[in-house]
Amino acid sequence: MTENSHENTQSGAAHETADRDNTDQDVTDRDSTDQDVTDRDSTDRDSTDRDVTDRDTADRADGAADVSTSTPNETGEAAIPELVIISGMSGAGRSTAAKCLEDLGWFVVDNLPPALIPTMVELGARSQGNVARIAVVVDVRGRRFFDNLRDSLADLEAKHVTRRIVFLESSDDALVRRFESVRRPHPLQGDGRIVDGIAAERDLLRELRGDADLVIDTSSLNVHELRAKMDAQFAGESEPELRATVMSFGYKYGLPVDADLVVDCRFLPNPHWVPELRPFTGVNEEVSDYVFDQPGAKEFLNQYTELLQLIAAGYRREGKRYVTIAVGCTGGKHRSVAMSEKLSARLAAEGVETVLVHRDMGRE
């Protein structure tokens, strides 16, 4: 009895030990399985993270390549505008040079502090091509701001901005005569004489003059000759264009105050006295046909157009870029309107940029 109990006890203990071993083995297996799952999850996450990182890096690299290799048209980014810096002696013609460039289509900024020039160029680059050429007038009127010019030029060079410096020069005698003729002091003369201000300005501008791409001596030039020199440098091969405004008007409402040339059409019969034409204007074909069927109307149009060609050539030589031609009749409704329509079409056909205005049509 005692032996059987001892055997049973040993057998139970053996089974209990085996069960514990099996349980421990199961736990160990589960731990191993969990570890495998954890390792696989970690490996998968690491692999996924690396894939995402690699794709992000590749996308950034592709984007960088696109920006660096694309043309302005492909990215929509406007090109850096062309830049001209106008400087020189006070009284030497800076304003005339600036107005000449403005007439040639440049965006002109007068007396801009030099430190703002790079900012101006950046704004021009963002204009989507609307501001392709910028001219900046820089001079000693800026006083302490003028000292920043050297830094601004270095900044422009670092950004690969193409710039040209135009320096207006003149002799001391010519500058003194010009200041005395307008009875204004030199900006740097202070309590001294005009020649003292000129000497101080020459000293300040000496280095800039040495860097200039174009130096124009205006000592013996008049305004028209200076404009011709600027045109020769910046107008290109084409002749500077002339812009004409053809304006019909009625004499009973007064002459246009801005007219350069006045044409009087009252030598032609007035359609106002033709009942069936009275309600219409010179824009209507019936009125236009009536006007140009009158003796001398077509001959006048042909000969006046030839005269304008001669005048336009002279205007260009003298640097005049704008002309207003006023064409009048009694009320500004019939004859002047019809003649203005034909005349503006003739000028446009000759290559003159023309604007047509009927000032008094519709006032009755």
Tab-separated table of C-alpha atoms in Angstrom:
chain	number	residue	atom	x	y	z
A	1	MET	CA	0.000	0.000	0.000
A	2	THR	CA	2.798	2.284	0.914
A	3	GLU	CA	4.801	1.387	-2.195
A	4	ASN	CA	1.830	1.899	-4.491
A	5	SER	CA	1.187	5.289	-2.960
A	6	HIS	CA	4.838	6.237	-3.372
A	7	GLU	CA	4.804	5.118	-6.998
A	8	ASN	CA	1.611	6.982	-7.624
A	9	THR	CA	3.118	10.064	-6.007
A	10	GLN	CA	6.229	9.810	-8.147
A	11	SER	CA	4.155	9.209	-11.254
A	12	GLY	CA	1.979	12.254	-10.492
A	13	ALA	CA	5.054	14.358	-9.864
A	14	ALA	CA	6.561	13.198	-13.135
A	15	HIS	CA	3.365	14.041	-14.993
A	16	GLU	CA	3.193	17.441	-13.270
A	17	THR	CA	6.806	18.124	-14.198
A	18	ALA	CA	6.133	17.094	-17.798
A	19	ASP	CA	3.040	19.295	-17.923
A	20	ARG	CA	5.023	22.244	-16.586
A	21	ASP	CA	7.743	21.578	-19.148
A	22	ASN	CA	5.160	21.381	-21.908
A	23	THR	CA	3.522	24.586	-20.663
A	24	ASP	CA	6.866	26.340	-20.493
A	25	GLN	CA	7.639	25.123	-23.973
A	26	ASP	CA	4.268	26.471	-25.217
A	27	VAL	CA	4.973	29.822	-23.595
A	28	THR	CA	8.431	29.818	-25.103
A	29	ASP	CA	6.975	28.932	-28.512
A	30	ARG	CA	4.389	31.669	-28.206
A	31	ASP	CA	7.056	34.141	-27.176
A	32	SER	CA	9.127	33.056	-30.123
A	33	THR	CA	6.126	33.409	-32.410
A	34	ASP	CA	5.366	36.855	-30.985
A	35	GLN	CA	8.968	37.826	-31.454
A	36	ASP	CA	8.811	36.607	-35.031
A	37	VAL	CA	5.663	38.659	-35.620
A	38	THR	CA	7.252	41.674	-33.943
A	39	ASP	CA	10.413	41.271	-35.973
A	40	ARG	CA	8.430	40.914	-39.180
A	41	ASP	CA	6.282	43.936	-38.316
A	42	SER	CA	9.346	45.970	-37.463
A	43	THR	CA	11.072	44.819	-40.640
A	44	ASP	CA	7.986	45.623	-42.731
A	45	ARG	CA	7.617	49.053	-41.114
A	46	ASP	CA	11.297	49.801	-41.611
A	47	SER	CA	11.071	48.680	-45.212
A	48	THR	CA	7.920	50.760	-45.744
A	49	ASP	CA	9.524	53.808	-44.098
A	50	ARG	CA	12.595	53.384	-46.267
A	51	ASP	CA	10.399	53.115	-49.372
A	52	VAL	CA	8.480	56.275	-48.440
A	53	THR	CA	11.715	58.090	-47.630
A	54	ASP	CA	13.266	56.937	-50.893
A	55	ARG	CA	10.196	58.061	-52.839
A	56	ASP	CA	10.154	61.458	-51.073
A	57	THR	CA	13.851	61.884	-51.788
A	58	ALA	CA	13.331	60.891	-55.407
A	59	ASP	CA	10.360	63.264	-55.736
A	60	ARG	CA	12.374	66.122	-54.251
A	61	ALA	CA	15.262	65.320	-56.545
A	62	ASP	CA	12.934	65.181	-59.544
A	63	GLY	CA	11.359	68.487	-58.497
A	64	ALA	CA	14.760	70.081	-58.092
A	65	ALA	CA	15.780	68.762	-61.486
A	66	ASP	CA	12.596	70.179	-63.010
A	67	VAL	CA	13.270	73.638	-61.572
A	68	SER	CA	16.908	73.676	-62.541
A	69	THR	CA	16.495	72.411	-66.087
A	70	SER	CA	13.190	73.983	-67.127
A	71	THR	CA	12.894	77.175	-69.119
A	72	PRO	CA	10.970	80.229	-67.850
A	73	ASN	CA	8.084	79.374	-70.171
A	74	GLU	CA	7.778	75.844	-68.747
A	75	THR	CA	7.632	76.947	-65.121
A	76	GLY	CA	5.717	80.148	-65.692
A	77	GLU	CA	8.527	82.095	-64.049
A	78	ALA	CA	9.260	85.410	-65.766
A	79	ALA	CA	12.761	86.159	-66.922
A	80	ILE	CA	14.898	88.683	-65.059
A	81	PRO	CA	14.256	92.108	-66.648
A	82	GLU	CA	16.927	94.103	-68.424
A	83	LEU	CA	18.287	96.896	-66.231
A	84	VAL	CA	19.771	100.293	-67.076
A	85	ILE	CA	21.097	102.602	-64.371
A	86	ILE	CA	21.126	106.279	-65.386
A	87	SER	CA	23.435	108.538	-63.425
A	88	GLY	CA	25.771	111.433	-63.939
A	89	MET	CA	26.262	115.085	-63.196
A	90	SER	CA	23.345	117.240	-62.090
A	91	GLY	CA	22.288	119.356	-65.063
A	92	ALA	CA	23.843	116.994	-67.626
A	93	GLY	CA	20.516	115.633	-68.915
A	94	ARG	CA	19.553	112.671	-66.735
A	95	SER	CA	15.847	113.552	-66.923
A	96	THR	CA	15.953	113.807	-70.714
A	97	ALA	CA	17.674	110.438	-70.978
A	98	ALA	CA	15.095	108.878	-68.647
A	99	LYS	CA	12.172	110.315	-70.645
A	100	CYS	CA	13.703	108.962	-73.837
A	101	LEU	CA	13.815	105.437	-72.415
A	102	GLU	CA	10.258	105.832	-71.149
A	103	ASP	CA	9.133	106.729	-74.683
A	104	LEU	CA	10.897	103.593	-75.916
A	105	GLY	CA	8.803	101.440	-73.586
A	106	TRP	CA	11.078	101.148	-70.542
A	107	PHE	CA	9.698	101.188	-67.004
A	108	VAL	CA	11.485	104.205	-65.485
A	109	VAL	CA	11.932	104.966	-61.777
A	110	ASP	CA	13.469	108.310	-60.865
A	111	ASN	CA	15.596	108.918	-57.751
A	112	LEU	CA	15.239	105.364	-56.416
A	113	PRO	CA	17.449	104.649	-53.370
A	114	PRO	CA	20.189	102.282	-54.611
A	115	ALA	CA	19.453	99.753	-51.866
A	116	LEU	CA	16.032	99.163	-53.460
A	117	ILE	CA	17.337	98.395	-56.954
A	118	PRO	CA	17.593	94.597	-56.379
A	119	THR	CA	14.047	94.653	-54.968
A	120	MET	CA	12.843	96.518	-58.056
A	121	VAL	CA	14.421	93.880	-60.287
A	122	GLU	CA	12.757	91.076	-58.298
A	123	LEU	CA	9.361	92.759	-58.660
A	124	GLY	CA	9.954	93.042	-62.387
A	125	ALA	CA	10.784	89.335	-62.562
A	126	ARG	CA	7.439	88.527	-60.924
A	127	SER	CA	5.454	90.629	-63.388
A	128	GLN	CA	5.116	87.736	-65.872
A	129	GLY	CA	6.897	89.684	-68.575
A	130	ASN	CA	4.906	92.907	-68.145
A	131	VAL	CA	8.032	94.709	-66.935
A	132	ALA	CA	10.812	93.423	-69.182
A	133	ARG	CA	13.024	96.531	-69.139
A	134	ILE	CA	13.706	98.747	-66.129
A	135	ALA	CA	15.591	102.040	-66.055
A	136	VAL	CA	16.556	103.536	-62.687
A	137	VAL	CA	17.805	107.099	-62.200
A	138	VAL	CA	20.387	107.242	-59.388
A	139	ASP	CA	22.157	110.431	-58.360
A	140	VAL	CA	23.439	112.421	-55.410
A	141	ARG	CA	19.956	113.671	-54.540
A	142	GLY	CA	19.735	110.461	-52.512
A	143	ARG	CA	22.561	111.788	-50.328
A	144	ARG	CA	23.401	109.066	-47.777
A	145	PHE	CA	21.433	106.439	-49.758
A	146	PHE	CA	23.863	106.915	-52.630
A	147	ASP	CA	26.562	105.222	-50.538
A	148	ASN	CA	24.641	101.920	-50.883
A	149	LEU	CA	25.071	101.843	-54.663
A	150	ARG	CA	28.267	99.797	-54.593
A	151	ASP	CA	26.613	97.094	-52.450
A	152	SER	CA	23.576	97.019	-54.731
A	153	LEU	CA	25.742	96.587	-57.821
A	154	ALA	CA	27.570	93.693	-56.148
A	155	ASP	CA	24.223	92.115	-55.231
A	156	LEU	CA	23.015	92.398	-58.833
A	157	GLU	CA	26.224	90.823	-60.105
A	158	ALA	CA	25.869	87.914	-57.658
A	159	LYS	CA	22.335	87.308	-58.974
A	160	HIS	CA	23.589	87.390	-62.585
A	161	VAL	CA	21.437	90.408	-63.460
A	162	THR	CA	22.469	92.029	-66.723
A	163	ARG	CA	22.803	95.745	-66.134
A	164	ARG	CA	24.205	98.732	-67.989
A	165	ILE	CA	25.265	102.060	-66.519
A	166	VAL	CA	24.681	105.229	-68.544
A	167	PHE	CA	26.640	108.210	-67.240
A	168	LEU	CA	25.708	111.749	-68.339
A	169	GLU	CA	28.742	114.041	-68.348
A	170	SER	CA	29.193	117.740	-69.071
A	171	SER	CA	31.842	120.420	-68.677
A	172	ASP	CA	31.911	122.723	-65.668
A	173	ASP	CA	31.219	125.774	-67.843
A	174	ALA	CA	28.161	124.168	-69.440
A	175	LEU	CA	26.816	123.040	-66.064
A	176	VAL	CA	27.268	126.476	-64.518
A	177	ARG	CA	25.409	128.097	-67.430
A	178	ARG	CA	22.539	125.626	-67.093
A	179	PHE	CA	22.160	126.150	-63.347
A	180	GLU	CA	22.285	129.903	-63.760
A	181	SER	CA	19.694	129.840	-66.542
A	182	VAL	CA	17.149	128.079	-64.319
A	183	ARG	CA	18.260	130.029	-61.194
A	184	ARG	CA	18.518	126.941	-59.036
A	185	PRO	CA	21.358	125.932	-56.693
A	186	HIS	CA	23.441	122.816	-57.172
A	187	PRO	CA	22.237	120.069	-54.772
A	188	LEU	CA	25.708	119.846	-53.156
A	189	GLN	CA	26.823	123.457	-53.112
A	190	GLY	CA	25.461	124.222	-49.644
A	191	ASP	CA	26.608	127.706	-48.650
A	192	GLY	CA	29.254	127.753	-51.382
A	193	ARG	CA	29.128	128.453	-55.100
A	194	ILE	CA	27.788	126.359	-57.939
A	195	VAL	CA	31.320	125.326	-58.921
A	196	ASP	CA	31.868	124.006	-55.390
A	197	GLY	CA	28.841	121.760	-55.695
A	198	ILE	CA	29.980	120.541	-59.123
A	199	ALA	CA	33.440	119.689	-57.773
A	200	ALA	CA	31.962	117.782	-54.820
A	201	GLU	CA	29.649	115.833	-57.126
A	202	ARG	CA	32.485	114.898	-59.497
A	203	ASP	CA	34.412	113.498	-56.569
A	204	LEU	CA	31.457	111.377	-55.420
A	205	LEU	CA	30.731	110.048	-58.918
A	206	ARG	CA	34.315	109.382	-60.021
A	207	GLU	CA	34.235	105.650	-59.293
A	208	LEU	CA	30.783	105.185	-60.844
A	209	ARG	CA	31.892	106.996	-63.984
A	210	GLY	CA	34.754	104.550	-64.292
A	211	ASP	CA	32.292	101.630	-64.180
A	212	ALA	CA	29.928	103.157	-66.756
A	213	ASP	CA	29.138	101.206	-69.915
A	214	LEU	CA	28.133	104.363	-71.801
A	215	VAL	CA	29.332	107.919	-71.143
A	216	ILE	CA	27.553	110.733	-73.001
A	217	ASP	CA	29.085	114.213	-72.924
A	218	THR	CA	26.221	116.685	-73.277
A	219	SER	CA	28.335	119.861	-73.117
A	220	SER	CA	27.517	120.809	-76.713
A	221	LEU	CA	24.288	118.825	-77.157
A	222	ASN	CA	20.751	120.146	-77.159
A	223	VAL	CA	17.770	118.115	-75.977
A	224	HIS	CA	17.006	116.671	-79.413
A	225	GLU	CA	20.603	115.622	-80.022
A	226	LEU	CA	20.746	113.862	-76.654
A	227	ARG	CA	17.530	112.001	-77.450
A	228	ALA	CA	19.014	110.952	-80.793
A	229	LYS	CA	22.046	109.487	-79.013
A	230	MET	CA	19.845	107.569	-76.580
A	231	ASP	CA	17.698	106.306	-79.454
A	232	ALA	CA	20.797	105.098	-81.261
A	233	GLN	CA	21.807	103.059	-78.208
A	234	PHE	CA	18.462	101.673	-77.059
A	235	ALA	CA	15.924	101.851	-79.881
A	236	GLY	CA	17.536	98.979	-81.769
A	237	GLU	CA	17.574	98.838	-85.519
A	238	SER	CA	13.981	99.997	-85.880
A	239	GLU	CA	13.186	103.690	-86.038
A	240	PRO	CA	11.612	105.116	-82.845
A	241	GLU	CA	7.874	104.869	-83.254
A	242	LEU	CA	5.508	107.826	-83.463
A	243	ARG	CA	2.143	107.687	-81.708
A	244	ALA	CA	-0.717	109.749	-83.089
A	245	THR	CA	-4.089	110.666	-81.628
A	246	VAL	CA	-6.669	111.647	-84.239
A	247	MET	CA	-9.489	113.570	-82.557
A	248	SER	CA	-12.688	114.823	-84.151
A	249	PHE	CA	-14.280	117.859	-82.512
A	250	GLY	CA	-16.880	120.573	-82.969
A	251	TYR	CA	-15.770	124.183	-83.237
A	252	LYS	CA	-18.844	125.328	-81.310
A	253	TYR	CA	-17.487	123.393	-78.303
A	254	GLY	CA	-14.008	124.889	-78.527
A	255	LEU	CA	-10.609	123.791	-79.854
A	256	PRO	CA	-8.865	120.868	-78.108
A	257	VAL	CA	-6.216	122.378	-75.843
A	258	ASP	CA	-3.735	119.554	-76.530
A	259	ALA	CA	-3.899	119.718	-80.340
A	260	ASP	CA	-0.585	119.879	-82.233
A	261	LEU	CA	-2.217	120.127	-85.665
A	262	VAL	CA	-5.725	121.314	-86.521
A	263	VAL	CA	-7.689	120.340	-89.644
A	264	ASP	CA	-10.781	122.363	-90.595
A	265	CYS	CA	-13.405	120.396	-92.552
A	266	ARG	CA	-15.939	123.208	-92.742
A	267	PHE	CA	-15.032	123.761	-96.394
A	268	LEU	CA	-17.202	120.707	-97.178
A	269	PRO	CA	-21.037	120.777	-97.360
A	270	ASN	CA	-22.672	119.952	-94.040
A	271	PRO	CA	-24.725	116.705	-93.939
A	272	HIS	CA	-26.700	118.271	-91.097
A	273	TRP	CA	-28.791	120.034	-93.741
A	274	VAL	CA	-29.681	116.764	-95.457
A	275	PRO	CA	-32.790	115.546	-93.550
A	276	GLU	CA	-32.204	111.842	-94.119
A	277	LEU	CA	-28.551	112.126	-92.919
A	278	ARG	CA	-29.080	114.417	-89.951
A	279	PRO	CA	-29.764	111.647	-87.365
A	280	PHE	CA	-26.633	109.745	-88.356
A	281	THR	CA	-22.941	110.431	-87.653
A	282	GLY	CA	-19.777	110.303	-89.721
A	283	VAL	CA	-19.248	106.713	-88.593
A	284	ASN	CA	-22.224	105.623	-90.696
A	285	GLU	CA	-21.477	104.648	-94.271
A	286	GLU	CA	-24.213	106.870	-95.698
A	287	VAL	CA	-22.694	110.004	-94.160
A	288	SER	CA	-19.124	109.002	-95.045
A	289	ASP	CA	-20.089	108.385	-98.673
A	290	TYR	CA	-21.843	111.756	-98.815
A	291	VAL	CA	-18.807	113.591	-97.382
A	292	PHE	CA	-16.254	111.989	-99.682
A	293	ASP	CA	-18.431	112.377	-102.756
A	294	GLN	CA	-18.067	116.144	-102.364
A	295	PRO	CA	-15.534	117.954	-104.608
A	296	GLY	CA	-12.097	118.171	-102.980
A	297	ALA	CA	-12.771	115.730	-100.113
A	298	LYS	CA	-10.732	112.809	-101.442
A	299	GLU	CA	-7.997	115.119	-102.777
A	300	PHE	CA	-7.723	116.773	-99.368
A	301	LEU	CA	-7.416	113.405	-97.601
A	302	ASN	CA	-4.696	112.206	-100.000
A	303	GLN	CA	-2.615	115.371	-99.878
A	304	TYR	CA	-2.949	115.862	-96.120
A	305	THR	CA	-1.827	112.260	-95.558
A	306	GLU	CA	1.294	112.972	-97.633
A	307	LEU	CA	1.890	116.134	-95.617
A	308	LEU	CA	1.626	114.159	-92.374
A	309	GLN	CA	4.248	111.701	-93.611
A	310	LEU	CA	6.648	114.615	-94.089
A	311	ILE	CA	5.780	116.059	-90.679
A	312	ALA	CA	6.129	112.668	-88.959
A	313	ALA	CA	9.654	112.213	-90.329
A	314	GLY	CA	10.603	115.611	-88.933
A	315	TYR	CA	9.019	114.836	-85.570
A	316	ARG	CA	11.105	111.673	-85.315
A	317	ARG	CA	14.300	113.548	-86.111
A	318	GLU	CA	13.483	116.103	-83.432
A	319	GLY	CA	12.699	113.420	-80.867
A	320	LYS	CA	8.951	114.060	-80.742
A	321	ARG	CA	7.087	110.827	-80.067
A	322	TYR	CA	3.474	111.947	-79.668
A	323	VAL	CA	1.246	114.068	-81.895
A	324	THR	CA	-2.425	115.007	-81.584
A	325	ILE	CA	-4.258	115.826	-84.828
A	326	ALA	CA	-7.578	117.603	-84.255
A	327	VAL	CA	-10.117	117.401	-87.084
A	328	GLY	CA	-12.994	119.835	-86.715
A	329	CYS	CA	-16.331	120.769	-88.180
A	330	THR	CA	-19.212	122.807	-86.798
A	331	GLY	CA	-20.728	120.262	-84.394
A	332	GLY	CA	-18.206	117.421	-84.418
A	333	LYS	CA	-20.805	114.938	-85.625
A	334	HIS	CA	-20.603	114.439	-89.396
A	335	ARG	CA	-17.713	115.823	-91.488
A	336	SER	CA	-14.969	115.769	-88.867
A	337	VAL	CA	-15.928	112.251	-87.768
A	338	ALA	CA	-15.911	110.902	-91.331
A	339	MET	CA	-12.556	112.559	-92.101
A	340	SER	CA	-11.024	111.353	-88.820
A	341	GLU	CA	-12.054	107.774	-89.543
A	342	LYS	CA	-10.336	107.793	-92.939
A	343	LEU	CA	-7.281	109.709	-91.747
A	344	SER	CA	-6.610	107.396	-88.788
A	345	ALA	CA	-6.895	104.364	-91.071
A	346	ARG	CA	-4.348	105.902	-93.468
A	347	LEU	CA	-1.891	106.599	-90.632
A	348	ALA	CA	-2.267	103.090	-89.230
A	349	ALA	CA	-1.556	101.687	-92.690
A	350	GLU	CA	1.656	103.753	-92.742
A	351	GLY	CA	2.810	102.088	-89.499
A	352	VAL	CA	1.906	104.914	-87.120
A	353	GLU	CA	0.383	103.756	-83.832
A	354	THR	CA	-2.946	105.569	-83.908
A	355	VAL	CA	-5.707	106.252	-81.383
A	356	LEU	CA	-9.043	107.537	-82.677
A	357	VAL	CA	-11.200	109.769	-80.442
A	358	HIS	CA	-14.531	111.431	-81.286
A	359	ARG	CA	-14.666	114.123	-78.631
A	360	ASP	CA	-18.008	115.745	-79.317
A	361	MET	CA	-19.975	113.054	-81.120
A	362	GLY	CA	-23.226	112.489	-79.245
A	363	ARG	CA	-23.250	115.822	-77.420
A	364	GLU	CA	-26.245	117.139	-79.377
